[in-house]
Short mmCIF file of C-alpha atoms in Angstrom, two decimals:
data_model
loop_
_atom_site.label_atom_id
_atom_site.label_comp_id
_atom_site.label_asym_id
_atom_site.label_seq_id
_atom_site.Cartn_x
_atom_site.Cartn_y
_atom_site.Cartn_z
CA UNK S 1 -48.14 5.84 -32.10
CA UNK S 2 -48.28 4.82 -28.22
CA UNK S 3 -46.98 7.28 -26.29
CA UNK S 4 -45.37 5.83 -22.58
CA UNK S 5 -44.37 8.66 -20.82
CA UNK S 6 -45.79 8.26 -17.12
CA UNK S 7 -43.43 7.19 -14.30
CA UNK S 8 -41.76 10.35 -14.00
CA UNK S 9 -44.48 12.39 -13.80
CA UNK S 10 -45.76 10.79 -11.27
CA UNK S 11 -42.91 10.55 -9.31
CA UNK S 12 -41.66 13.02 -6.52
CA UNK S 13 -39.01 14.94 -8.65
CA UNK S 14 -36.54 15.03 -5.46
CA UNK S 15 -36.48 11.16 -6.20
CA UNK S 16 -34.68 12.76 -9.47
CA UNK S 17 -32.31 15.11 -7.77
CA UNK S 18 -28.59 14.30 -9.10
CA UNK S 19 -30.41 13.01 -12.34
CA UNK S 20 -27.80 15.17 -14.44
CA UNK S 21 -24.48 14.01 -12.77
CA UNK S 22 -25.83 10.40 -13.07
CA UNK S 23 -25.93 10.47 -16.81
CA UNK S 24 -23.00 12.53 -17.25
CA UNK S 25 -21.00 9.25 -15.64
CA UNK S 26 -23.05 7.09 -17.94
CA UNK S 27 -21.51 8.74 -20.74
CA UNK S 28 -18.22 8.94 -19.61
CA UNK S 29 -18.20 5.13 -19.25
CA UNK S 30 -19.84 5.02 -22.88
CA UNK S 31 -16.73 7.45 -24.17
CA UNK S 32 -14.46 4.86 -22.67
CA UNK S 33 -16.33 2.06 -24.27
CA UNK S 34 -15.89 3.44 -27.38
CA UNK S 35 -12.26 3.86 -27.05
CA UNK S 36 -11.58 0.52 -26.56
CA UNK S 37 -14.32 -0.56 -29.23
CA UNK S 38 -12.35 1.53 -32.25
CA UNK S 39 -8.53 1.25 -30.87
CA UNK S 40 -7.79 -0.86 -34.36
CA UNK S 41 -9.21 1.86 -36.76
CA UNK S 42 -6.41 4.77 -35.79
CA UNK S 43 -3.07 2.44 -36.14
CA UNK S 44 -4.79 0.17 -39.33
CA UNK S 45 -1.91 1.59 -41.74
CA UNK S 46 0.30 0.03 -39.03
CA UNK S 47 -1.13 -2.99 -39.35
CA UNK S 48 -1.76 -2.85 -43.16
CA UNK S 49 2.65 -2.27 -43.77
CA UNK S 50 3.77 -4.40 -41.04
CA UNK S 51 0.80 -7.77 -41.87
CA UNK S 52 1.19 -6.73 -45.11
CA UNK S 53 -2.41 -6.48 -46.17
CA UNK S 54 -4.35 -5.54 -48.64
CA UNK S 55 -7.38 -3.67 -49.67
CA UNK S 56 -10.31 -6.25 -48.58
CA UNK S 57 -8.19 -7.54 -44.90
CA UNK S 58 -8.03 -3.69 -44.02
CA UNK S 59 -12.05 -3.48 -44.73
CA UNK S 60 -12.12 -6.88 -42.82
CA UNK S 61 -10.19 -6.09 -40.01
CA UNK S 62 -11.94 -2.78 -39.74
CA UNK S 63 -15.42 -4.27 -39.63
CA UNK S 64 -14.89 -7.21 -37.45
CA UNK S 65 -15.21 -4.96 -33.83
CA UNK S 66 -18.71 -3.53 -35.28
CA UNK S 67 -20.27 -6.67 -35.95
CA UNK S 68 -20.36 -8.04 -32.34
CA UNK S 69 -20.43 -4.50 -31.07
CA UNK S 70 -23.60 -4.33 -33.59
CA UNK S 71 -25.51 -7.86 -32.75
CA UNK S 72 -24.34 -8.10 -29.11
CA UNK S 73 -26.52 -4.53 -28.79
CA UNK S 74 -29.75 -6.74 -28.80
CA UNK S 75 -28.86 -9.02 -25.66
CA UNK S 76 -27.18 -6.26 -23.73
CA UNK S 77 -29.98 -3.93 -24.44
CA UNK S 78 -32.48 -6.89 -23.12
CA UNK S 79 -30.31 -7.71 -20.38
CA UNK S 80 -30.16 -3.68 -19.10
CA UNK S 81 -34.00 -3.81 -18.77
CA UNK S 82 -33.09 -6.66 -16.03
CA UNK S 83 -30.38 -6.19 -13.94
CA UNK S 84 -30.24 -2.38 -14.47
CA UNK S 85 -27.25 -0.03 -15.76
CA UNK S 86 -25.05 -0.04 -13.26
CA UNK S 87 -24.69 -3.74 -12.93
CA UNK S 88 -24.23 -3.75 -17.01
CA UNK S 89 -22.48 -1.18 -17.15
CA UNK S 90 -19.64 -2.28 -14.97
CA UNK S 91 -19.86 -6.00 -17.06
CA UNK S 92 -19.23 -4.82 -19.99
CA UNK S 93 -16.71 -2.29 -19.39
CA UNK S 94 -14.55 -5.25 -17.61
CA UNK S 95 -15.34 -7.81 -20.58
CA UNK S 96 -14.25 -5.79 -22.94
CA UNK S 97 -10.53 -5.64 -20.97
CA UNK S 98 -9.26 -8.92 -22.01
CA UNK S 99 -10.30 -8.46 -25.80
CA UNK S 100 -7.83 -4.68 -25.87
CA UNK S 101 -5.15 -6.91 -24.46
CA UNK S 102 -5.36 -9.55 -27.50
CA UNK S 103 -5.50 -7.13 -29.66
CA UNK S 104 -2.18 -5.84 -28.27
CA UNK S 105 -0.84 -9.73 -28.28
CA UNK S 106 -2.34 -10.29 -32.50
CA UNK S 107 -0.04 -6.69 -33.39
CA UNK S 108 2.76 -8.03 -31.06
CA UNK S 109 2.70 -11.30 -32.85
CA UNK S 110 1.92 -9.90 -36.55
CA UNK S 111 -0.64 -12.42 -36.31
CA UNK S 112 -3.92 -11.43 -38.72
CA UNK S 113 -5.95 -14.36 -37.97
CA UNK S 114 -5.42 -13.67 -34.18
CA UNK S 115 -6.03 -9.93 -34.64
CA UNK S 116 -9.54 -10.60 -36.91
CA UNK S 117 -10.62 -13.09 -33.30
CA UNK S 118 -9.46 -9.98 -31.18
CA UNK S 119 -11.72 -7.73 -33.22
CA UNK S 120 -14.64 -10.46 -33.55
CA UNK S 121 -14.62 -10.13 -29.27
CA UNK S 122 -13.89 -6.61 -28.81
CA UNK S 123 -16.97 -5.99 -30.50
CA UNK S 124 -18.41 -6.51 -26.82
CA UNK S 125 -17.44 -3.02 -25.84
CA UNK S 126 -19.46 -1.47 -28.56
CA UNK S 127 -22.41 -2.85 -26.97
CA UNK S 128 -22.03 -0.42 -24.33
CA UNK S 129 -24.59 2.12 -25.98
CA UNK S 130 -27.66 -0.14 -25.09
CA UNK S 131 -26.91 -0.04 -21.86
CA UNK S 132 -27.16 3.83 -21.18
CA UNK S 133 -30.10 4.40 -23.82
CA UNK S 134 -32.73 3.03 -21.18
CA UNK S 135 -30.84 3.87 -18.28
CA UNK S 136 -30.62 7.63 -19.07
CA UNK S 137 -34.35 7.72 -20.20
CA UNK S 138 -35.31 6.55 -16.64
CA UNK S 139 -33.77 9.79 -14.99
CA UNK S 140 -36.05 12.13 -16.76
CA UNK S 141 -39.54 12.57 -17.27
CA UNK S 142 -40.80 12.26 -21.22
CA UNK S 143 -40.67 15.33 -22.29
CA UNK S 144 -36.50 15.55 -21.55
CA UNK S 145 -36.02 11.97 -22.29
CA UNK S 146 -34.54 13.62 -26.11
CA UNK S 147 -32.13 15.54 -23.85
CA UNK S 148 -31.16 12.89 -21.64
CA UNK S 149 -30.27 10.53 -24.59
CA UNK S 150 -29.00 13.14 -26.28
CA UNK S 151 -26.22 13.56 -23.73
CA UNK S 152 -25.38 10.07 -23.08
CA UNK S 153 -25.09 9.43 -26.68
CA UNK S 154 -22.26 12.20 -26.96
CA UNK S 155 -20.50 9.37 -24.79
CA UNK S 156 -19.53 8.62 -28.90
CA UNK S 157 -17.17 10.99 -28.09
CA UNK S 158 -14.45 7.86 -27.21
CA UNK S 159 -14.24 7.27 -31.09
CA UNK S 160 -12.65 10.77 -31.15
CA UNK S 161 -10.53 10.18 -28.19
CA UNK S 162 -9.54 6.89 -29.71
CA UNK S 163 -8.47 8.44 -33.32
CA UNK S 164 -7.01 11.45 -31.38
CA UNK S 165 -4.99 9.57 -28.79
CA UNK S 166 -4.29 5.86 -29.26
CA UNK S 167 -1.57 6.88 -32.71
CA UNK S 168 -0.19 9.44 -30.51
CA UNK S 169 0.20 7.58 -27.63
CA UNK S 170 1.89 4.19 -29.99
CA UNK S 171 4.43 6.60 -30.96
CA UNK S 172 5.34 7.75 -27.90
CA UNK S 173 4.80 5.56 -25.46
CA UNK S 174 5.02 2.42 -27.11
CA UNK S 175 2.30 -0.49 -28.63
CA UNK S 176 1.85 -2.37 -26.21
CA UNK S 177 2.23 0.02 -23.22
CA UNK S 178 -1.14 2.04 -25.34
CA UNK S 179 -2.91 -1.20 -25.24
CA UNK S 180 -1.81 -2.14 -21.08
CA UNK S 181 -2.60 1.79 -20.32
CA UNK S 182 -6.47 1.39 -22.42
CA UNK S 183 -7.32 -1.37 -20.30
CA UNK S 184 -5.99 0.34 -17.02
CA UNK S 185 -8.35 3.27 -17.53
CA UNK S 186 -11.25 0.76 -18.49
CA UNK S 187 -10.87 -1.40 -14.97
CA UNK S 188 -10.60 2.37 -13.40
CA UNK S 189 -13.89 3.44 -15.05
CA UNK S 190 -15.89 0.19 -13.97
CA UNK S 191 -14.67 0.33 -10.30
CA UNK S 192 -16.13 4.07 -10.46
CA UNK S 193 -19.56 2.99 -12.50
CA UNK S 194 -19.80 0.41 -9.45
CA UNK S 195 -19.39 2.73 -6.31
CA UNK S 196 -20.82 6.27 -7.84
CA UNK S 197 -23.44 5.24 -10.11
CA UNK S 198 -27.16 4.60 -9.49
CA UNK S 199 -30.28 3.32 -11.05
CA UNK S 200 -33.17 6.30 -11.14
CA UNK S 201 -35.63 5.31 -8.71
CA UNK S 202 -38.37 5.03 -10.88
CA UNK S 203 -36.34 2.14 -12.71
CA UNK S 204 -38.22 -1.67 -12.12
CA UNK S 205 -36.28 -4.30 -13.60
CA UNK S 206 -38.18 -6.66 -15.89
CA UNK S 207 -38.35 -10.15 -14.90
CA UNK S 208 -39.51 -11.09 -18.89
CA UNK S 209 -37.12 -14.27 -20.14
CA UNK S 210 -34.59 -12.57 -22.97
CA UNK S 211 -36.21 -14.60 -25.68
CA UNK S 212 -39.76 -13.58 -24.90
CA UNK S 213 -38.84 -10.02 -24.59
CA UNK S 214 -36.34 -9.39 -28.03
CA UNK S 215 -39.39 -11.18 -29.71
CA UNK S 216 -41.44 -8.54 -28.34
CA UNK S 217 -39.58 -5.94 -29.27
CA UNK S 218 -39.59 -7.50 -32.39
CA UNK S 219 -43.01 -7.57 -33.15
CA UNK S 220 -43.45 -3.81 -32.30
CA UNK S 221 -43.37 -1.78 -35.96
CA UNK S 222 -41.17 1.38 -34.05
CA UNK S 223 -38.71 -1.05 -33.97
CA UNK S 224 -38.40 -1.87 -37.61
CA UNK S 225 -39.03 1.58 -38.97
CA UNK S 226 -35.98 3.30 -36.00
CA UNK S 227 -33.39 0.64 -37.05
CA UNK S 228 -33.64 1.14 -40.46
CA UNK S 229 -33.47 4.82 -39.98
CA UNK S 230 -30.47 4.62 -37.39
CA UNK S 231 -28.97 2.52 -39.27
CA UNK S 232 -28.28 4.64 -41.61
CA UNK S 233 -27.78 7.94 -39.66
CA UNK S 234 -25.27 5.79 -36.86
CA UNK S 235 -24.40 3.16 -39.17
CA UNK S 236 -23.11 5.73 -41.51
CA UNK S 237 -21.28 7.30 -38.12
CA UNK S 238 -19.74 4.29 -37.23
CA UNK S 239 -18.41 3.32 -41.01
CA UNK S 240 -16.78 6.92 -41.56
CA UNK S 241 -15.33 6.63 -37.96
CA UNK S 242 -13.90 3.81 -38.84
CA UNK S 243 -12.91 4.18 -42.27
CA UNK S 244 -11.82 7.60 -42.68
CA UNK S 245 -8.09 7.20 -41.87
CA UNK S 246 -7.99 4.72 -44.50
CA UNK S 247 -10.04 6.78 -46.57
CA UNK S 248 -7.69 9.78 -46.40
CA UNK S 249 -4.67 8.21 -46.71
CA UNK S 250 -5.72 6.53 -49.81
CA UNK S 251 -6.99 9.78 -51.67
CA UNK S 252 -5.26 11.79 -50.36
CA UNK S 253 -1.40 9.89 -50.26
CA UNK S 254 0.94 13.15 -50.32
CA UNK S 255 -1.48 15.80 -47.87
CA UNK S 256 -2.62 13.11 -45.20
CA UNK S 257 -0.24 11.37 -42.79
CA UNK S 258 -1.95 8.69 -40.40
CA UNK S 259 -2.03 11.02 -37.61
CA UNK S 260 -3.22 13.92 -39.48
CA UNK S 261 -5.93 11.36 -40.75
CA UNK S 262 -6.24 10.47 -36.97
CA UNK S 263 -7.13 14.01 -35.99
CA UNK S 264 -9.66 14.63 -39.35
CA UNK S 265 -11.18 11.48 -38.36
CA UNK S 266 -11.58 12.69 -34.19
CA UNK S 267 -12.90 15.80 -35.38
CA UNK S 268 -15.49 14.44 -37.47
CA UNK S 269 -16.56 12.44 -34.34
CA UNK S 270 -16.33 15.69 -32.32
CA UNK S 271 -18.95 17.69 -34.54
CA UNK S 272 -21.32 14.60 -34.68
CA UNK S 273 -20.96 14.04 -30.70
CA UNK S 274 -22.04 17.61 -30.50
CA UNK S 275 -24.52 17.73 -32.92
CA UNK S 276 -26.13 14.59 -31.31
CA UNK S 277 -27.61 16.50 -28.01
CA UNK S 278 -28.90 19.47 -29.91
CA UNK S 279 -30.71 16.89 -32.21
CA UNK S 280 -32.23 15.81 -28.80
CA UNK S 281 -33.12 18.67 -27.47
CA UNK S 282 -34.58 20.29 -31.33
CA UNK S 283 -36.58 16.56 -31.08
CA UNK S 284 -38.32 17.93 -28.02
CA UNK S 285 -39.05 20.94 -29.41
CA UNK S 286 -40.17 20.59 -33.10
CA UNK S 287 -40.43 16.52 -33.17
CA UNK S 288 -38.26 14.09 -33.97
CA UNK S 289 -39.50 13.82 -37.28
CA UNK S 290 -38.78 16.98 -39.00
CA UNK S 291 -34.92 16.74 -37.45
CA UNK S 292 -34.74 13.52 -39.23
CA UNK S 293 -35.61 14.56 -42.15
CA UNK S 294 -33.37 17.14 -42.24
CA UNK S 295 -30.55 14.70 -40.55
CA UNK S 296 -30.78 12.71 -43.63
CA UNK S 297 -31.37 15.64 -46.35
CA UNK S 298 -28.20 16.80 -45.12
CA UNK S 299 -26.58 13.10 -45.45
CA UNK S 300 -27.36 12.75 -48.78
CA UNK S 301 -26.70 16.21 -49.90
CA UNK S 302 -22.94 15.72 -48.75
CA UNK S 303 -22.36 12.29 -49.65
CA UNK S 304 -22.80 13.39 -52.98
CA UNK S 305 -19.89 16.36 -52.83
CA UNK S 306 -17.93 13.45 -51.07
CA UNK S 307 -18.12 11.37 -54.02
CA UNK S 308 -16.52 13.71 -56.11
CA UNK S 309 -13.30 13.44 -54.53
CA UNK S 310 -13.02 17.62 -54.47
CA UNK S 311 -9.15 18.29 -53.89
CA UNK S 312 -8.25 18.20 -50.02
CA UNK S 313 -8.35 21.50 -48.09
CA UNK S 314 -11.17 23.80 -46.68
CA UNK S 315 -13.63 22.39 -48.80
CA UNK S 316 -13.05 18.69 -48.04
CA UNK S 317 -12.59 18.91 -44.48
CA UNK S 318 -15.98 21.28 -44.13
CA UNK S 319 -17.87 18.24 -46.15
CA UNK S 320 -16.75 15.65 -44.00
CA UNK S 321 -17.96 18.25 -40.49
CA UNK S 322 -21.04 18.93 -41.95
CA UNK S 323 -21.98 15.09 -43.10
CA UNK S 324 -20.81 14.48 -39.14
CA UNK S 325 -23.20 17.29 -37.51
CA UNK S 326 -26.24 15.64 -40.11
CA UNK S 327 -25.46 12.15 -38.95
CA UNK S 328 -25.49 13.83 -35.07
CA UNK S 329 -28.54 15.49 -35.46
CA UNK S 330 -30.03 12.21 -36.48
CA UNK S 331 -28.69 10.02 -33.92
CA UNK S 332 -30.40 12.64 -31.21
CA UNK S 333 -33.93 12.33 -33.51
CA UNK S 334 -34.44 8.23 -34.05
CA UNK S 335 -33.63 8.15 -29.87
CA UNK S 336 -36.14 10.66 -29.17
CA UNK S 337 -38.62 8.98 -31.09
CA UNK S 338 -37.91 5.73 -29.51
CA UNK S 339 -38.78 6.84 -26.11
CA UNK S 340 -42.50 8.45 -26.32
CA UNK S 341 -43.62 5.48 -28.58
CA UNK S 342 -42.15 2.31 -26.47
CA UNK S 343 -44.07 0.80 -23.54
CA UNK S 344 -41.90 1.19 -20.70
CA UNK S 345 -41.12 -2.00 -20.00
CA UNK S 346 -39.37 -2.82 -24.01
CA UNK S 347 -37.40 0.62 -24.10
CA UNK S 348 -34.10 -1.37 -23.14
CA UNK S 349 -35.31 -4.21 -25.55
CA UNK S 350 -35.97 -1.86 -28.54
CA UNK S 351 -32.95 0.16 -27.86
CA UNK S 352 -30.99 -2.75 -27.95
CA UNK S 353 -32.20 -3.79 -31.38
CA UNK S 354 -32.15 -0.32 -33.00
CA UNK S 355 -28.81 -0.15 -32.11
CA UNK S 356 -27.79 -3.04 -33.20
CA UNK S 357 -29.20 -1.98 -36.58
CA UNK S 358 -27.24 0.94 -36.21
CA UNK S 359 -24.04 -0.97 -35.86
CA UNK S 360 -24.73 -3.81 -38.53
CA UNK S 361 -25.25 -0.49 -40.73
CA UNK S 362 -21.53 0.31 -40.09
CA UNK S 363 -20.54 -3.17 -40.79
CA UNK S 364 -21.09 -3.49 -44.20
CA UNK S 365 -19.73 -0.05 -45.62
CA UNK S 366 -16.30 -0.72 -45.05
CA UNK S 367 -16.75 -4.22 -46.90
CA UNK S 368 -18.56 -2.12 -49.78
CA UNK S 369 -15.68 0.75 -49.72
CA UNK S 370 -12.96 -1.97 -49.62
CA UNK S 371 -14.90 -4.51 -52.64
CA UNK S 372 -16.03 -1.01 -54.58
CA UNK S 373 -12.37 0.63 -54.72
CA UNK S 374 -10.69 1.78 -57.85
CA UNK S 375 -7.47 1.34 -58.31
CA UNK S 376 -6.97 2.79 -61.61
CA UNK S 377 -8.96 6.14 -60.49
CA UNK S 378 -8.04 5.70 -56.68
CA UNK S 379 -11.68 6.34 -56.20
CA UNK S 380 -14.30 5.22 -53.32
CA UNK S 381 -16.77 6.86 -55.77
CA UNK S 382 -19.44 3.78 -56.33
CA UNK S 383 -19.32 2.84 -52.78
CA UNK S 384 -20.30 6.75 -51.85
CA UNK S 385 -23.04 6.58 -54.90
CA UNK S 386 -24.47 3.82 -52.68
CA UNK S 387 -24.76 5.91 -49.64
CA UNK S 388 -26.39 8.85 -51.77
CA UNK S 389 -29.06 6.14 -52.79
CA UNK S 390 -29.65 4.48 -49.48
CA UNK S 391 -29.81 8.01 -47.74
CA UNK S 392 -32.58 8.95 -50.27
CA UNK S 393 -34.73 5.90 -49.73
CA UNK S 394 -34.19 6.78 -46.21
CA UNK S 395 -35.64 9.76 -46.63
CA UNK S 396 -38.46 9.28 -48.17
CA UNK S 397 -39.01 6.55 -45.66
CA UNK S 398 -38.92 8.81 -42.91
CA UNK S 399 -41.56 11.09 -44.57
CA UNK S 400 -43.91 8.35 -44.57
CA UNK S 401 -43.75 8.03 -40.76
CA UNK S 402 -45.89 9.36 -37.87
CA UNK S 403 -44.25 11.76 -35.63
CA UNK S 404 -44.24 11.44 -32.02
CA UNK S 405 -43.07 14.50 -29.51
CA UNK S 406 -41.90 13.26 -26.11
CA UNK S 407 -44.90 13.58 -23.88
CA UNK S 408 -47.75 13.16 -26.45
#
């Protein structure tokens, strides 16, 4: 594979200085993207008793903010390489205001048709990660780039924050005062992106029409072989961050109250937000490859205790940490193989399609979970077999592949 680490190198590394603090802001602008982008998933058994709706609207409405958030990845990612991160940044932080507000309006109104449009355009926040993929690989030379991405992608911290916070702040602030407060802290986050933040130095914004340019990314095999491998390492992320308070409070009726599911489902984000940087970092160390493989060995391993529904407790809630810290460690690999093997001038480009793999591979579970439940065994069981399987094929996949170590 191509390896594209130069500018960098070559560059005075005072040019650099602040590098750290610059992607640190990144990623708290991602965390606050991802708040808004999951703010349906933590009050969904509101919605489910007071829209009254049933097994395939909750899987609906769940999946509806991940499809935009999933496809919209591929312009936004293009579109980064152009006008930089901290023009994009700011954009989409502030588009993504009026969508939390009609979501607020469609649970006001008991309206699911308005709340499925409200999900369909808050999708536009999840597109956030594309953005801060490129711009965080600009501030380091190659051979930290696994770091760098590492740390902004912990910025997936926000689907935490939103399963910790938003059911605790419903009840005790209000609905619709969550919803006006969410959007607050989003315009608050964009005016500080503007003023504080910076694009590295070494950054040259690519002049290449969109078209042109997502057709080259296209055309580049990396491209294909890290979406189908994110997609399955984030897309499972995104589905189980989305899902899991529905998950628990179905199996698990009498132990799980939504906000107990709320804080299972922030601490599963927690451990893979963790897990994601030290993926990085191992990437930079031993190659991307071998953490991939053991990313999705991991995956598949625990997918399989998943599916047999092992009675809640110690046990259950270790499963879900570990299959969190696997999916982590594999979010931090497929980023810092991206890097090293993408000409500079596509990194934004290819981000934005591998994440929008990634994304588009959280769509669907929910869809599966809902269309594959049991009713008569209250199981999920088939629609975990089919993560077991897809993990596998993954794997081998992956073993198939080339490495590539940042800087060779």
């Amino acid at each position: 594979m191509q390896s594209t680490s130069t500018e960098p190198e070559q560059t005075d590394r005072t040019a650099l200085r602040g590098q750290f603090g610059q992607v640190l802001l990144a990623t708290f602008a991602s965390t606050i993207g991802f708040w808004a982008w999951m703010v349906i998933a933590p009050l969904q058994k509101t919605y489910a008793t007071e829209l009254g709706l049933d097994e395939g609207q909750i899987s609906l409405m769940l999946a509806m903010p991940v499809l935009v958030g999933a496809l919209g990845r591929i312009v936004v990612g293009a579109l980064a390489d152009r006008f930089g991160g901290r023009r994009m940044f700011t954009f989409v932080l502030l588009a993504a205001v009026p969508p939390v507000l009609l979501v607020a309006l469609a649970g006001m109104l008991k309206s699911f048709p308005l709340l499925l449009v409200a999900g369909f355009v808050l999708g536009v926040a999840g597109t956030i990660f594309a953005v801060g993929v490129p711009f965080s690989s600009a501030w380091y030379e190659a051979k930290r780039r696994g770091f760098a991405t590492g740390v902004f992608g912990m910025g997936m911290v926000g689907t935490a924050v939103s399963a910790f916070f938003t059911p605790r702040l419903a009840e005790s602030i209000g609905y619709l005062p969550t919803h006006l407060l969410i959007a607050a802290i989003m315009v608050a986050t964009a005016v500080a992106v503007w003023v504080f933040l910076r694009d590295s130095p070494v950054w040259e914004p690519s002049r290449q029409a969109l078209v042109p340019k997502v057709m080259g990314a296209l055309r580049l095999r990396i491209t294909w072989q890290m979406s189908f491998l994110y997609a399955i390492v984030f897309g499972g992320f995104v589905a189980f961050a989305t899902f899991l308070p529905k998950y628990l409070t179905t199996i698990y009726p009498d132990e799980v109250d939504p906000i107990g599911a709320g804080t299972r489902t922030a601490m599963f984000a927690v451990a893979a937000v963790v897990a994601r940087p030290i993926g990085g970092v191992l990437s930079d160390r031993f190659g991307p490859k071998i953490i991939s493989l053991v990313s999705l060995a991991g995956i598949v391993s625990l997918a399989y205790v998943v599916g047999q529904q092992p009675p809640e407790g110690i046990l259950t809630g270790a499963t879900f940490l570990a299959m969190a810290a696997a999916m982590g460690l594999g979010m931090g690999a497929v980023f810092a193989w991206v890097g090293p093997s993408t000409p500079k001038d596509k990194v934004g480009a290819v981000t934005g399609v591998v994440a929008a793999a990634g994304g588009l591979g959280g769509y669907f579970p929910p869809l599966v979970m809902g269309a594959t439940y049991s009713p008569e065994t209250n199981s999920y069981a088939l629609g975990l077999w089919l993560l077991v399987l897809v993990g596998a094929f993954a794997l081998v996949v992956a073993g198939m592949l080339r490495d590539a170590r940042s800087g060779s």
